[in-house]
Amino acid sequence: MSVPDTSCAAIGDVWEGYPTTAALAVTIPAGASVAVIAGIITAYILGAFGGIAAASLSPATLIVMCSITIAALVALITFLELLIQYLFQYKLACVDGDRCAIVKILSIEHNEDSDQSMNTIVAPLSDPKTSEAEYRAMWQAASLVYSDSTPGVASRGWKLRPESNGAEPRFGDHKLPLFHCEIQGAANYEWIKGLIAYMVAMIIVLAGIIALAALGAALGPFYYVLLALIALLILLAILFGIKVGTSSTSGAGDATSHTDIGKATPGPDGYVVTDTFGRTIKVGDHALLYGLHVIDTAHHKPDDHDGVWCELHPVRAIAKLDQAMYDAVSTTGPEGVYQRLCAAMSDYVKRPIGESDTGMAATPLEHERIG
Amino acid sequence: MKGGRVMRRLVDYLKALLSLLWALLIAITRALTALIAMLVRGKLSVSEESPDCCLRPPEGMRPRPDPSIYSQEWLYLRGIGFTWDNPDFTLYDELGNVVDRMPLKPGATYRVVVRAHNGSLMAAIGTTVALEVLEFGIGGIVVEKIGSVTVDIPMLGVAPAEFLWTTPATGGHNCLRARLSHPDDGNPLNNVGQHNTEVAKPASPTRAAKLVLRNAAPGERTLRLELDGYRLAAKPMRPSPERGGLARNSPAYLRALQEENRRSRFPVAEALRARLAIGAAEPVEVAGHERGLTVDLAAGASVPLTLTADPAAFGGERQVVNIHAFDGAALVGGVTVHIDPVEA
């Protein structure tokens, strides 16, 4: 299952339909992780099955219990659809679409929702004595960290405050705010969509049980066929548990290099990974990031003075750079090394997959003079 | 009547049994699911790596360029034959004419163009290409660093790196070595290529090619010399899965490449009767790479090698003799000698 396309229209285009507050956010218990929510839902479903099992000695009680469970499942599905809508459409308000950023990574966080975050400073910032006014005047900082949407978020009652991003450590003597960038984990989306699909299947099964219970009440011994169906239901529940327990959380870390180099071998007999630098991104690395430039509205709270901030979310691609390139980024505009790097990354991200894959497939493996 | 009563009791018994089974199943299911939920929570909240230091982005999110050059060491590691007449090096004289390999004029300025490749879908922006001159021979030391240039190599493309090189006033032969480097290189093992050639023109019926075998390692080594006649194919293989051929990354394609370029398929032409002399010793005929000669060299020591061959037949094509040196399984270096046919 793929992650939904989160490319966004400029916020001004959808402003009218946008929630005036992060209304949907408050329906999610503060601090609740996806794991906890999933655990509650799973426990609820299994509890309902227990109730159905207990009620199965009588066709009438079975019909009542199944009906209650169906109603509860419909309510849960509605909630989950709202959750998806919130998480993947409204939580992250688009600023200006996909953007490129040349950064230095100061800290890394692994979030419970399977997202992975990087807190960064943007090039060419390096002097710890740099004031916020000086940083704000740098082109990358101005257009990524301090940029507002059109119309501005203040028109929705939100406060754009980059410093309200609590990422630590902040940079330099003046505690400059960090630029937050997140790799979207697939776990949330897969969990929620998987749960919805499972619940729909359960509603169908429960409806069948109701029909057969009614039939069984009329036919007597035929009722025991129901018991077999309920056993099937329990079996499905077990399978669900097994599926969940063995499912991948996000796919992160499972992949090999996209350059195909990960499959290269330094010997004639066997495949050995040769990319000695590895795919790993570390704190302190200089990097080229490419992703959706958004304002994370989930942190707005109407009743206090908290703010919202800009970030790249989801990050679509990451490449490592050396410090010389980071230092060479202009403070005045998107030119020079920034332009070259970002054009390359944009070409990579936006490449037509089919054609490029075909191009790669026809490319010599070793050298054009060998094959 | 009695039968009906027994039947009812049997049914009651079955109901009780089924109820018990249900309860058991539910208990097992709940325990199992609780356990799995715990595991899932653990997987979601605990990274496989240290949470504070690093992360491994998912597939497709970590494009890495692969700058490369025709690299003898890499090809050797891949089990593919190779030549020291590097196809990625081109030398131009002051008039812009392509120079046909070494030797070069002393004190003359040449333009050296090194072709840097990129085998990735991510452009290799800011690839550094450094060029240096080595003494002619095998395991030679660096005698001059010409410099380095930075190039951007497009995805699946090639970029030229240009250098100006003024040859030593004293003349003589030299080897060229190019090194590519990039901070995010997906495969750093294919970044060094050497261009070590000599042309033996048959001004006399036999003409010797002289070179130096040096042990630049800190300890004594036993070096093994092997010869072959490998040369690049006029029409190289290509992956062609859409035409029923082999896919680029399939083991079968690599095997086919290895077979097509196997060194033992390219023995030194017998008509040349190639002979190798180590130091002042008598020349030894070495036909085929499987029959190598060994040389013991102390740290930093060197010994002259002399390759002699009968001239290629009149009207024939230029012949090739590759001399490779190995330390055990490791490639130390080599030279390609071209034997021109007898002139009319």
XYZ file of C-alpha atoms in Angstrom:
715
model
C 0.000 0.000 0.000
C 1.416 3.367 -0.910
C 1.461 6.558 1.049
C -1.114 9.056 -0.217
C -0.034 11.802 -2.538
C 0.449 14.787 -0.297
C 1.317 17.284 -2.989
C -0.751 20.283 -2.148
C -2.464 23.196 -3.722
C -1.275 26.559 -2.470
C -3.110 27.277 0.720
C -4.804 30.297 -0.785
C -6.633 28.055 -3.237
C -8.237 25.968 -0.517
C -8.468 28.588 2.189
C -12.242 28.769 2.195
C -12.598 25.088 2.886
C -9.888 25.016 5.497
C -10.773 24.415 9.154
C -10.652 27.719 11.008
C -9.024 25.951 13.895
C -7.341 22.654 14.070
C -10.751 21.361 15.073
C -10.108 17.801 14.080
C -6.914 17.760 16.028
C -8.667 18.149 19.346
C -10.571 14.928 18.752
C -7.276 13.112 19.041
C -6.286 12.688 22.669
C -3.302 14.854 23.428
C -0.131 12.864 23.415
C -1.859 9.750 22.166
C 0.330 7.781 19.876
C -0.899 5.849 16.913
C 0.132 2.690 18.682
C -2.141 3.488 21.609
C -5.055 4.379 19.333
C -4.535 1.204 17.323
C -4.325 -0.776 20.543
C -7.616 0.678 21.777
C -9.343 -0.114 18.484
C -7.915 -3.607 18.412
C -8.997 -4.241 21.985
C -12.440 -2.902 21.151
C -12.827 -5.223 18.181
C -11.690 -8.222 20.144
C -13.951 -7.231 23.032
C -16.864 -7.119 20.613
C -15.983 -10.587 19.404
C -15.952 -11.755 22.989
C -19.406 -10.298 23.422
C -20.574 -11.982 20.243
C -19.162 -15.270 21.422
C -20.881 -14.885 24.764
C -24.123 -14.000 23.036
C -23.888 -16.864 20.600
C -25.861 -19.303 22.733
C -29.032 -17.561 21.727
C -29.924 -16.374 18.220
C -31.733 -13.340 19.607
C -28.852 -12.118 21.756
C -26.515 -12.798 18.879
C -28.542 -10.601 16.530
C -28.602 -7.769 19.076
C -24.878 -7.995 19.763
C -23.976 -8.120 16.072
C -26.136 -5.080 15.370
C -24.464 -3.096 18.147
C -21.053 -4.110 16.846
C -21.915 -3.054 13.298
C -23.042 0.359 14.530
C -19.839 0.742 16.520
C -17.742 -0.304 13.523
C -19.446 2.264 11.300
C -18.711 4.942 13.885
C -15.095 3.855 14.076
C -14.721 3.882 10.292
C -16.111 7.407 10.161
C -13.631 8.490 12.804
C -10.742 6.900 10.975
C -11.723 8.507 7.662
C -11.758 11.879 9.417
C -8.381 11.086 10.900
C -6.924 10.342 7.466
C -8.444 13.508 6.074
C -6.935 15.522 8.878
C -3.512 13.925 8.869
C -2.996 13.958 5.134
C -4.924 17.026 3.976
C -5.348 19.656 6.646
C -2.703 19.172 9.291
C 0.036 20.306 6.927
C -0.936 23.528 5.177
C 0.908 23.981 1.936
C 3.141 27.041 1.613
C 4.544 26.843 -1.900
C 4.800 23.205 -2.943
C 7.975 21.166 -3.279
C 11.132 22.915 -2.191
C 14.789 22.170 -1.968
C 16.877 22.896 1.111
C 20.581 22.702 1.778
C 20.963 22.096 5.480
C 23.129 20.894 8.294
C 21.451 18.342 10.533
C 21.670 19.187 14.219
C 19.398 16.521 15.676
C 17.334 13.514 14.649
C 14.132 12.189 16.187
C 12.326 8.911 15.637
C 8.649 9.612 16.216
C 6.110 7.121 17.496
C 4.011 7.602 14.376
C 6.957 6.169 12.377
C 7.918 9.589 10.992
C 11.588 10.425 11.243
C 12.502 14.038 11.880
C 15.581 16.111 11.254
C 16.094 19.469 12.924
C 18.402 21.563 10.824
C 19.941 24.918 10.124
C 19.898 26.116 6.540
C 22.979 27.037 4.518
C 25.188 28.932 4.735
C 24.601 29.558 8.447
C 27.604 28.440 10.446
C 28.751 31.303 12.639
C 27.247 30.860 16.119
C 27.351 34.616 16.613
C 24.860 35.172 13.777
C 21.889 37.207 14.973
C 18.326 36.295 14.101
C 18.045 39.410 11.942
C 21.087 38.308 9.957
C 19.738 34.773 9.650
C 16.338 36.021 8.577
C 18.044 38.043 5.843
C 19.672 34.956 4.325
C 17.741 33.827 1.281
C 17.213 30.197 2.290
C 16.157 31.084 5.822
C 13.844 33.806 4.579
C 12.114 31.590 2.053
C 11.993 28.367 4.071
C 12.014 29.111 7.797
C 10.372 32.512 7.958
C 8.056 32.382 4.950
C 4.338 32.676 5.394
C 1.603 31.340 3.168
C -0.570 33.469 0.920
C -2.809 34.630 2.498
C -0.869 34.672 5.729
C -1.664 32.246 8.509
C -2.525 35.181 10.755
C -5.749 35.476 8.788
C -6.791 32.160 10.337
C -5.835 33.226 13.817
C -2.582 31.306 13.760
C 0.774 32.695 14.762
C 3.791 31.955 12.594
C 6.535 31.555 15.141
C 9.517 29.475 13.969
C 10.946 29.667 17.447
C 7.940 27.802 18.859
C 9.353 24.668 17.285
C 10.679 23.109 20.415
C 13.502 21.263 18.679
C 16.740 21.423 20.612
C 19.494 22.338 20.671
C 18.837 25.665 19.037
C 21.692 27.178 17.152
C 24.306 29.635 18.304
C 24.474 32.399 20.820
C 21.086 33.770 19.804
C 19.244 30.431 19.955
C 18.175 30.553 16.339
C 15.174 28.356 15.499
C 15.764 25.067 13.744
C 14.180 24.100 10.455
C 12.141 20.949 10.998
C 12.025 18.302 8.241
C 10.148 15.018 8.433
C 10.319 11.778 6.526
C 6.792 10.455 6.426
C 6.489 6.938 7.732
C 3.969 4.735 6.020
C 2.875 3.059 9.222
C 0.087 5.511 10.111
C -1.555 5.338 6.745
C -1.192 1.596 6.395
C -2.478 0.993 9.898
C -5.534 3.151 9.444
C -6.416 1.921 5.958
C -5.830 -1.645 7.069
C -8.141 -1.185 10.028
C -10.844 0.330 7.841
C -10.638 -2.534 5.359
C -10.767 -5.023 8.179
C -13.786 -3.362 9.753
C -15.653 -3.318 6.460
C -14.984 -7.039 6.111
C -16.270 -7.568 9.656
C -19.461 -5.656 8.937
C -20.121 -7.966 6.002
C -19.487 -11.050 8.118
C -21.628 -9.721 10.970
C -24.476 -8.988 8.574
C -24.225 -12.564 7.368
C -24.341 -13.812 10.941
C -27.451 -11.753 11.645
C -29.153 -13.224 8.597
C -28.179 -16.752 9.526
C -29.139 -16.224 13.174
C -32.584 -15.179 12.090
C -32.706 -18.216 9.824
C -31.304 -20.422 12.595
C -33.963 -19.245 15.036
C -36.542 -20.519 12.585
C -34.759 -23.708 11.619
C -33.513 -24.964 15.002
C -30.452 -27.205 14.674
C -29.292 -25.173 11.655
C -28.332 -22.605 14.230
C -25.184 -24.577 14.920
C -23.893 -23.678 11.474
C -23.656 -20.226 12.984
C -21.238 -21.449 15.529
C -18.919 -22.492 12.745
C -19.217 -19.022 11.253
C -18.390 -17.442 14.564
C -15.403 -19.737 14.791
C -14.416 -18.360 11.398
C -14.781 -14.865 12.792
C -12.478 -15.704 15.662
C -10.032 -17.212 13.210
C -10.087 -13.990 11.218
C -9.385 -12.070 14.398
C -6.379 -14.255 15.053
C -5.178 -13.773 11.493
C -5.648 -10.043 11.918
C -3.454 -10.140 14.986
C -0.816 -12.161 13.201
C -0.919 -9.845 10.193
C -0.529 -6.815 12.424
C 2.246 -8.363 14.409
C 4.263 -9.259 11.386
C 3.572 -6.165 9.311
C 6.270 -3.654 8.443
C 6.091 -0.418 10.370
C 7.189 1.987 7.724
C 9.477 0.341 5.287
C 12.218 2.646 6.465
C 15.565 1.027 6.584
C 14.589 -1.935 4.497
C 15.707 -0.539 1.228
C 18.842 -0.778 -0.779
C 20.448 2.062 -2.622
C 18.383 3.435 -5.444
C 21.430 3.669 -7.624
C 21.505 -0.121 -7.882
C 24.972 0.048 -6.439
C 23.796 -1.755 -3.366
C 23.533 -4.852 -5.510
C 27.013 -4.593 -6.912
C 29.607 -7.114 -5.989
C 33.339 -6.722 -5.623
C 33.891 -10.370 -6.485
C 32.758 -12.666 -9.228
C 30.744 -14.897 -6.936
C 27.997 -13.307 -4.967
C 26.368 -10.036 -4.218
C 27.924 -7.768 -1.664
C 26.983 -4.220 -0.814
C 29.855 -1.952 -1.695
C 28.522 1.462 -0.781
C 30.790 1.929 2.175
C 29.302 5.274 3.121
C 25.941 3.581 3.542
C 22.574 5.200 3.262
C 22.641 6.382 6.829
C 22.126 10.051 7.595
C 23.825 11.254 10.761
C 23.714 14.252 13.026
C 26.286 16.725 11.751
C 25.832 15.741 8.111
C 25.356 18.391 5.481
C 22.481 17.407 3.271
C 20.315 18.313 0.337
C 16.641 17.782 1.178
C 13.706 17.885 -1.166
C 10.140 17.909 0.078
C 6.830 19.646 0.532
C 7.116 23.057 2.164
C 4.273 23.285 4.652
C 3.126 24.898 7.848
C 2.394 22.358 10.531
C -0.904 23.599 11.948
C -1.269 20.809 14.481
C 0.642 22.799 17.026
C -1.772 25.697 17.024
C -3.816 25.946 20.180
C -6.488 28.635 20.223
C -6.323 29.215 23.953
C -2.656 29.990 24.378
C 0.181 31.780 22.660
C 1.730 28.800 20.973
C 2.585 29.138 17.293
C 2.926 27.243 14.050
C 6.071 26.847 11.983
C 7.270 25.956 8.524
C 8.817 22.630 7.728
C 9.527 20.192 4.906
C 7.003 17.398 5.283
C 7.157 14.890 3.778
C 10.793 14.892 2.733
C 10.896 13.071 -0.592
C 14.636 12.700 -1.099
C 17.899 13.192 0.774
C 21.444 13.437 -0.527
C 24.612 14.022 1.417
C 26.852 16.981 0.684
C 30.230 18.099 1.857
C 30.696 21.218 3.905
C 32.271 23.099 1.014
C 28.996 22.950 -0.885
C 27.020 23.989 2.181
C 29.320 26.951 2.709
C 29.083 27.917 -0.962
C 25.327 28.507 -0.883
C 24.509 32.123 -1.636
C 22.815 34.298 0.965
C 21.083 36.359 -1.675
C 19.209 33.985 -3.934
C 18.800 30.554 -5.514
C 21.933 30.545 -7.619
C 25.233 28.747 -8.067
C 25.636 25.488 -6.217
C 22.089 25.660 -4.856
C 20.677 25.840 -8.351
C 22.821 22.947 -9.623
C 22.065 20.680 -6.709
C 18.379 21.415 -6.617
C 17.985 20.932 -10.351
C 19.624 17.505 -10.020
C 17.415 16.531 -7.107
C 14.305 17.819 -8.834
C 15.173 15.772 -11.922
C 15.583 12.701 -9.754
C 12.333 13.136 -7.862
C 10.259 14.141 -10.861
C 11.745 11.677 -13.317
C 9.159 9.677 -15.201
C 9.631 6.385 -13.403
C 8.912 4.108 -16.332
C 11.163 5.844 -18.827
C 14.022 6.281 -16.392
C 13.809 2.709 -15.289
C 13.968 1.695 -18.922
C 16.918 4.020 -19.391
C 18.635 2.483 -16.409
C 17.884 -1.018 -17.627
C 19.625 -0.323 -20.935
C 22.622 1.363 -19.318
C 25.866 -0.618 -19.245
C 26.443 -2.298 -15.908
C 30.205 -1.794 -15.762
C 31.350 0.574 -18.482
C 30.187 1.658 -21.907
C 33.143 -0.166 -23.512
C 32.378 -3.421 -21.706
C 28.642 -3.729 -21.199
C -39.500 -40.354 24.174
C -36.400 -41.746 25.823
C -34.423 -41.241 22.642
C -35.574 -37.624 22.443
C -34.437 -36.973 26.042
C -31.001 -38.417 25.328
C -30.799 -36.284 22.255
C -31.611 -33.124 24.244
C -28.980 -34.011 26.853
C -26.461 -34.604 24.092
C -27.281 -31.226 22.608
C -26.941 -29.550 26.035
C -23.629 -31.298 26.485
C -22.420 -30.135 23.082
C -23.546 -26.578 23.882
C -21.596 -26.582 27.131
C -18.564 -27.999 25.389
C -18.763 -25.415 22.628
C -19.150 -22.641 25.195
C -16.026 -23.845 26.917
C -14.180 -23.948 23.612
C -15.379 -20.436 22.809
C -14.115 -19.131 26.096
C -10.797 -20.815 25.512
C -10.517 -19.427 21.997
C -11.377 -15.932 23.156
C -8.803 -16.095 25.930
C -6.136 -17.300 23.539
C -7.058 -14.678 20.972
C -6.945 -11.881 23.521
C -3.638 -13.019 24.930
C -2.168 -13.377 21.461
C -3.410 -10.005 20.312
C -2.253 -8.279 23.480
C 1.172 -9.779 22.953
C 1.236 -8.694 19.328
C 0.020 -5.209 20.272
C 2.911 -4.951 22.704
C 5.327 -6.025 20.010
C 3.875 -3.563 17.540
C 4.115 -0.745 20.058
C 7.717 -1.666 20.598
C 8.419 -1.659 16.889
C 6.727 1.686 16.399
C 8.426 3.483 19.202
C 11.859 1.954 19.265
C 14.134 2.506 16.317
C 16.466 -0.214 15.197
C 19.215 2.344 15.318
C 20.285 4.784 17.932
C 17.533 7.410 17.950
C 19.868 10.292 18.622
C 22.481 9.846 15.971
C 21.143 8.694 12.690
C 18.415 7.500 10.437
C 18.094 5.325 7.382
C 15.669 6.825 4.866
C 13.330 4.498 2.987
C 13.922 3.132 -0.480
C 13.925 5.656 -3.278
C 14.459 8.536 -0.879
C 18.207 8.295 -0.805
C 19.493 8.954 -4.311
C 23.234 8.491 -4.484
C 25.361 9.318 -7.469
C 27.877 6.808 -8.751
C 30.730 8.652 -10.450
C 33.065 6.171 -12.075
C 35.854 5.714 -14.567
C 37.254 2.731 -16.454
C 38.857 1.268 -13.361
C 41.206 -1.678 -13.711
C 40.992 -2.539 -10.034
C 37.196 -2.571 -10.022
C 37.008 -4.675 -13.157
C 39.489 -7.125 -11.688
C 37.359 -7.380 -8.549
C 34.350 -8.038 -10.761
C 36.109 -10.865 -12.543
C 36.291 -9.022 -15.853
C 39.369 -8.680 -18.050
C 40.908 -5.236 -18.425
C 43.490 -3.205 -20.270
C 45.814 -0.451 -19.077
C 45.140 1.448 -22.289
C 42.330 3.338 -20.613
C 39.459 4.279 -22.948
C 38.505 7.181 -20.676
C 41.782 9.028 -21.293
C 42.388 11.082 -24.420
C 45.468 13.205 -25.005
C 45.580 16.108 -27.441
C 48.692 17.899 -28.626
C 49.045 21.644 -28.928
C 47.380 21.554 -32.340
C 44.388 19.712 -30.989
C 45.237 16.388 -32.591
C 44.611 13.207 -30.689
C 47.904 11.721 -29.564
C 48.274 8.047 -30.219
C 49.283 6.958 -26.762
C 52.792 7.285 -25.335
C 55.593 8.190 -25.736
C 55.113 11.915 -25.681
C 57.466 14.723 -26.597
C 59.560 16.038 -23.721
C 58.659 19.494 -22.453
C 55.479 19.666 -24.522
C 52.061 20.681 -23.251
C 49.211 18.271 -23.802
C 45.540 18.534 -23.053
C 44.378 15.478 -21.141
C 40.656 14.766 -21.184
C 39.323 12.282 -18.652
C 35.783 11.036 -19.158
C 33.907 10.728 -15.870
C 30.787 8.558 -15.902
C 27.765 8.428 -13.622
C 25.801 5.199 -13.340
C 23.060 6.635 -11.163
C 19.727 8.362 -11.695
C 21.037 11.107 -9.409
C 23.409 13.572 -11.040
C 26.885 13.623 -9.520
C 27.136 17.323 -8.778
C 30.552 18.534 -7.707
C 32.532 15.417 -8.547
C 36.236 16.035 -8.108
C 38.575 14.549 -10.707
C 42.245 14.590 -9.734
C 45.008 13.696 -12.172
C 48.530 12.629 -11.316
C 51.583 11.327 -13.129
C 53.370 8.164 -12.069
C 56.706 6.774 -13.082
C 56.278 4.385 -15.953
C 55.830 0.819 -14.903
C 54.007 -1.171 -12.272
C 53.504 0.058 -8.711
C 55.164 3.307 -9.672
C 55.383 6.296 -7.398
C 53.702 9.634 -8.055
C 56.073 12.036 -9.767
C 53.683 14.923 -10.358
C 50.217 16.019 -9.294
C 48.704 17.790 -12.232
C 45.728 19.088 -10.271
C 42.023 18.556 -9.899
C 38.874 19.888 -11.476
C 35.235 19.714 -10.453
C 32.583 18.484 -12.850
C 28.851 17.863 -12.743
C 28.029 14.476 -14.270
C 24.407 14.143 -15.384
C 22.271 11.138 -14.475
C 23.440 8.083 -16.437
C 25.763 10.416 -18.307
C 29.350 11.401 -18.928
C 31.281 14.613 -18.284
C 34.781 15.477 -19.504
C 37.406 16.714 -17.078
C 40.179 18.616 -18.802
C 43.772 19.168 -17.697
C 46.853 20.728 -19.192
C 50.001 18.706 -18.679
C 53.505 19.687 -19.606
C 55.686 16.631 -19.905
C 59.073 16.528 -18.182
C 61.915 18.116 -20.125
C 63.904 14.957 -19.649
C 61.361 12.977 -21.644
C 60.650 9.343 -20.967
C 57.488 7.439 -20.328
C 54.910 8.139 -17.700
C 51.634 6.729 -16.462
C 48.548 8.796 -15.763
C 46.117 8.099 -12.950
C 42.747 9.765 -12.373
C 40.854 9.660 -9.101
C 37.200 10.615 -8.793
C 35.629 11.570 -5.495
C 32.182 12.590 -4.334
C 30.895 12.945 -0.769
C 27.880 10.726 -1.388
C 29.305 8.167 -3.786
C 27.248 4.983 -3.948
C 30.231 2.924 -5.043
C 33.654 4.358 -4.250
C 35.455 1.286 -5.588
C 35.239 2.215 -9.267
C 36.816 5.658 -9.021
C 40.466 5.129 -9.912
C 41.620 4.548 -13.454
C 45.146 4.328 -14.872
C 46.423 4.928 -18.360
C 49.719 3.090 -18.755
C 50.718 2.370 -22.294
C 53.791 1.869 -24.368
C 54.090 1.470 -28.107
C 56.731 -0.830 -29.471
C 57.346 0.068 -33.068
C 59.252 -2.469 -35.055
C 62.103 -0.205 -36.081
C 64.121 -3.353 -35.650
C 62.881 -6.921 -35.922
C 62.371 -6.971 -32.182
C 62.076 -4.006 -29.902
C 62.036 -4.124 -26.160
C 59.565 -2.355 -23.940
C 61.224 -1.347 -20.705
C 59.418 -0.605 -17.497
C 59.940 -0.650 -13.764
C 58.365 -3.002 -11.270
C 58.315 -1.333 -7.872
C 57.206 -2.482 -4.452
C 55.799 0.670 -2.867
C 54.416 -1.260 0.117
C 56.053 -0.960 3.550
C 57.019 -4.638 3.660
C 58.639 -7.224 1.425
C 56.332 -8.688 -1.198
C 56.329 -11.486 -3.660
C 54.811 -10.116 -6.825
C 53.443 -12.338 -9.571
C 53.587 -11.167 -13.158
C 50.980 -12.343 -15.643
C 50.522 -11.514 -19.312
C 47.501 -11.581 -21.556
C 46.300 -10.142 -24.833
C 42.956 -8.746 -23.651
C 41.517 -5.879 -25.642
C 38.204 -4.039 -25.597
C 35.482 -5.448 -27.798
C 34.566 -3.513 -30.907
C 30.907 -4.066 -30.053
C 30.375 -4.293 -26.290
C 27.525 -6.234 -24.725
C 24.372 -4.471 -23.608
C 21.580 -5.556 -21.285
C 18.384 -6.030 -23.234
C 15.628 -7.569 -21.128
C 12.914 -6.175 -23.406
C 14.331 -8.121 -26.354
C 14.520 -11.356 -24.466
C 18.106 -10.697 -23.402
C 19.570 -10.483 -19.951
C 18.529 -7.911 -17.373
C 21.152 -5.450 -16.218
C 21.285 -6.511 -12.609
C 20.760 -10.204 -13.101
C 23.540 -12.559 -12.045
C 23.292 -14.106 -15.501
C 24.244 -10.824 -17.147
C 27.270 -10.438 -14.919
C 28.261 -14.018 -15.700
C 27.923 -13.312 -19.412
C 30.096 -10.212 -19.066
C 32.685 -12.190 -17.178
C 32.698 -14.918 -19.779
C 32.875 -12.499 -22.682
C 35.784 -10.652 -21.060
C 37.567 -13.542 -19.383
C 41.316 -12.922 -19.492
C 42.098 -16.518 -20.333
C 40.143 -16.060 -23.567
C 42.748 -13.531 -24.662
C 46.168 -15.171 -24.554
C 49.142 -13.278 -25.894
C 49.420 -14.014 -29.598
C 51.751 -16.979 -30.000
C 53.379 -15.428 -33.053
C 54.778 -12.658 -30.871
C 56.663 -15.116 -28.653
C 56.486 -12.584 -25.834
C 59.406 -12.838 -23.449
C 59.844 -11.113 -20.142
C 63.190 -10.450 -18.520
C 63.417 -9.512 -14.871
C 66.478 -7.412 -14.162
C 69.519 -8.849 -15.841
C 68.106 -12.358 -15.953
C 67.543 -14.200 -19.198
C 64.142 -13.513 -20.777
C 61.474 -16.105 -20.161
C 58.720 -16.764 -22.646
C 55.371 -16.209 -20.970
C 52.371 -17.280 -22.955
C 49.026 -17.036 -21.249
C 48.265 -15.424 -17.967
C 48.117 -18.692 -16.080
C 51.874 -19.099 -16.309
C 53.164 -16.177 -14.286
C 56.613 -15.222 -13.019
C 57.259 -14.290 -9.418
C 59.564 -11.579 -8.129
C 60.591 -10.985 -4.516
C 61.004 -7.311 -3.749
C 61.975 -5.612 -0.505
C 60.024 -2.588 0.677
C 60.597 0.319 -1.692
C 62.762 -1.756 -4.024
C 62.342 -1.858 -7.766
C 63.548 -3.989 -10.623
C 63.573 -3.268 -14.373
C 61.421 -5.412 -16.620
C 62.020 -5.888 -20.283
C 59.380 -7.224 -22.625
C 60.545 -8.416 -25.983
C 58.387 -9.770 -28.745
C 58.728 -10.722 -32.336
C 57.121 -8.143 -34.567
C 53.555 -8.735 -35.547
C 53.176 -10.132 -38.987
C 53.399 -7.770 -41.928
C 50.034 -6.300 -42.716
C 48.519 -7.592 -39.505
C 46.817 -5.516 -36.883
C 48.508 -3.995 -33.887
C 48.953 -6.605 -31.164
C 48.488 -6.116 -27.462
C 50.377 -7.434 -24.472
C 49.067 -6.595 -21.014
C 51.464 -7.109 -18.127
C 49.773 -7.325 -14.737
C 51.360 -7.624 -11.301
C 49.590 -9.248 -8.357
C 50.372 -9.592 -4.691
C 48.488 -12.750 -3.861
C 44.931 -11.996 -4.987
C 45.410 -8.228 -4.964
C 46.097 -6.319 -8.164
C 49.199 -4.110 -7.849
C 49.334 -2.551 -11.298
C 50.183 -3.099 -14.889
C 51.064 -1.803 -18.304
C 49.710 -2.361 -21.779
C 52.261 -2.668 -24.576
C 51.164 -2.319 -28.178
C 53.195 -4.203 -30.755
C 52.873 -2.587 -34.154
C 53.015 -4.715 -37.285
C 56.090 -4.676 -39.464
C 56.028 -1.717 -41.778
C 56.287 -2.276 -45.466
